[in-house]
Amino acid sequence: MEFPLRQGMLVAHTAAMTSPRFVQVYREDSAGLRHELAQGLLGRPATVSPKFLYDALGSRLFDAITELPEYYPTRTERAIFEAHAPAIGALAGRGRTLIDLGAGNCEKAARLFDVLAPLRYVAVDISVDYLRQALASLQRQHPAIEMIGVGADFSASLTLPPEAGRGERLLFYPGSSIGNFTPQDALQFLRQARALGGAGGALLIGIDLIKPKPVLELAYDDPLRVTAAFNLNLLRRLNALLGCDARIEDFEHVALFNEAESRIEMHLQARRALTLRWPGGERPLAAGERIHTENSYKYSVAGFEQLLRDAGFARTAHWTDERGWFAVFLAS
Ligand code: AVI
């Protein structure tokens, strides 16, 4: 203990920075969710928004999907970040506020802390409860980075509470999550991202690219049937949230690549004629009729560059893997 005073000061400083702050903005409106689900089921074709895929079990199933050999996006994106981290860091710049949209376990952003050296890390997810554990342990490892967890639903509108702070912002949206928006909604999202970044802001985003149909379809219909479980879990959510009487054994998981729309579609297909019933409504389904549950759009590099330009980003750079299956874009 040669320098007790300095050491004491260091401990005090570290202690001040070891607690992430949390702000919950999103409030669940169960009547609104019931209405949304009922309207979707009554549509032609019937639909359920993919946002309902992610309850506690659905999120675990998605994590399991990312470990499947057939689901290439997660590991391909990780390899791109690993291979090009110095170049990405050099272009993105150090000392920014890093805003992680859909942070989950915060792992992907944390891997970039070394090259990005953010001053502040804002992890956004639908519920701060999903973020608490991950952020607390990350804060212990990186006491000098100010950390804030925000519970917000940015699928409707991309805004942040004042606690997210200002400073030069780098928005981070990995995993090709933008692929789950229609191209029109993706454009709207990118425009909002540009506005949220403000002057000097930038966006680091992962995009799944068009590739041969068999590769795509296997990634969304794996032989272990984890993706099938992920999709079928929606029926449990329908039952829990809407009071519906869906039986999992009455449906099968369907995933197909719609080449004209450049998207993987997931559906739940009725194995027999049946009627779904819930308080205040019902929806007959013929044998083979489908509930459309998710789109996952695949882009070309040129197509996504154009979308970024249409959203108002002036400069873009991108990195891909050697097979050209996935791309990471930096837009400013
Ligand atoms: C979260 N999102 C980017 C995934 C995707 O690939 O579209 C969701 C998913 N659906 C089935 N498998 C994975």
PDB file of C-alpha atoms and ligand atoms in Angstrom, residues 54 62 65 71 175-177 180 220 227 230 266 294 296 298, ligand 1:
ATOM      1  CA  TYR A  54     -39.528 -13.315 -28.271  1.00  0.00           C
ATOM      2  CA  PHE A  62     -33.474 -17.952 -30.801  1.00  0.00           C
ATOM      3  CA  ILE A  65     -30.813 -21.163 -33.381  1.00  0.00           C
ATOM      4  CA  TYR A  71     -27.938 -20.873 -39.257  1.00  0.00           C
ATOM      5  CA  GLY A 175     -27.722  -9.642 -36.730  1.00  0.00           C
ATOM      6  CA  SER A 176     -29.644  -8.584 -39.841  1.00  0.00           C
ATOM      7  CA  SER A 177     -32.580  -7.695 -37.603  1.00  0.00           C
ATOM      8  CA  ASN A 180     -37.460  -8.597 -40.349  1.00  0.00           C
ATOM      9  CA  TYR A 220     -34.741 -21.510 -41.396  1.00  0.00           C
ATOM     10  CA  THR A 227     -36.534 -23.121 -35.676  1.00  0.00           C
ATOM     11  CA  PHE A 230     -39.252 -21.167 -32.187  1.00  0.00           C
ATOM     12  CA  MET A 266     -42.078 -18.428 -41.948  1.00  0.00           C
ATOM     13  CA  GLU A 294     -42.156 -13.743 -40.126  1.00  0.00           C
ATOM     14  CA  SER A 296     -36.585 -12.174 -43.261  1.00  0.00           C
ATOM     15  CA  LYS A 298     -32.183 -10.735 -47.952  1.00  0.00           C
TER      16      LYS A 298
HETATM   17  C1  AVI B   1     -33.762 -11.907 -35.517  1.00  0.00           C
HETATM   18  N1  AVI B   1     -33.782 -12.203 -36.954  1.00  0.00           N
HETATM   19  C2  AVI B   1     -32.752 -11.448 -37.657  1.00  0.00           C
HETATM   20  C3  AVI B   1     -33.773 -13.630 -37.278  1.00  0.00           C
HETATM   21  C4  AVI B   1     -33.739 -13.830 -38.815  1.00  0.00           C
HETATM   22  O1  AVI B   1     -32.853 -14.540 -39.275  1.00  0.00           O
HETATM   23  O2  AVI B   1     -34.575 -13.255 -39.509  1.00  0.00           O
HETATM   24  C5  AVI B   1     -34.971 -14.335 -36.687  1.00  0.00           C
HETATM   25  C6  AVI B   1     -35.068 -15.782 -37.070  1.00  0.00           C
HETATM   26  N2  AVI B   1     -36.135 -16.386 -37.521  1.00  0.00           N
HETATM   27  C7  AVI B   1     -35.877 -17.654 -37.745  1.00  0.00           C
HETATM   28  N3  AVI B   1     -34.642 -17.882 -37.464  1.00  0.00           N
HETATM   29  C8  AVI B   1     -34.085 -16.727 -37.033  1.00  0.00           C
END
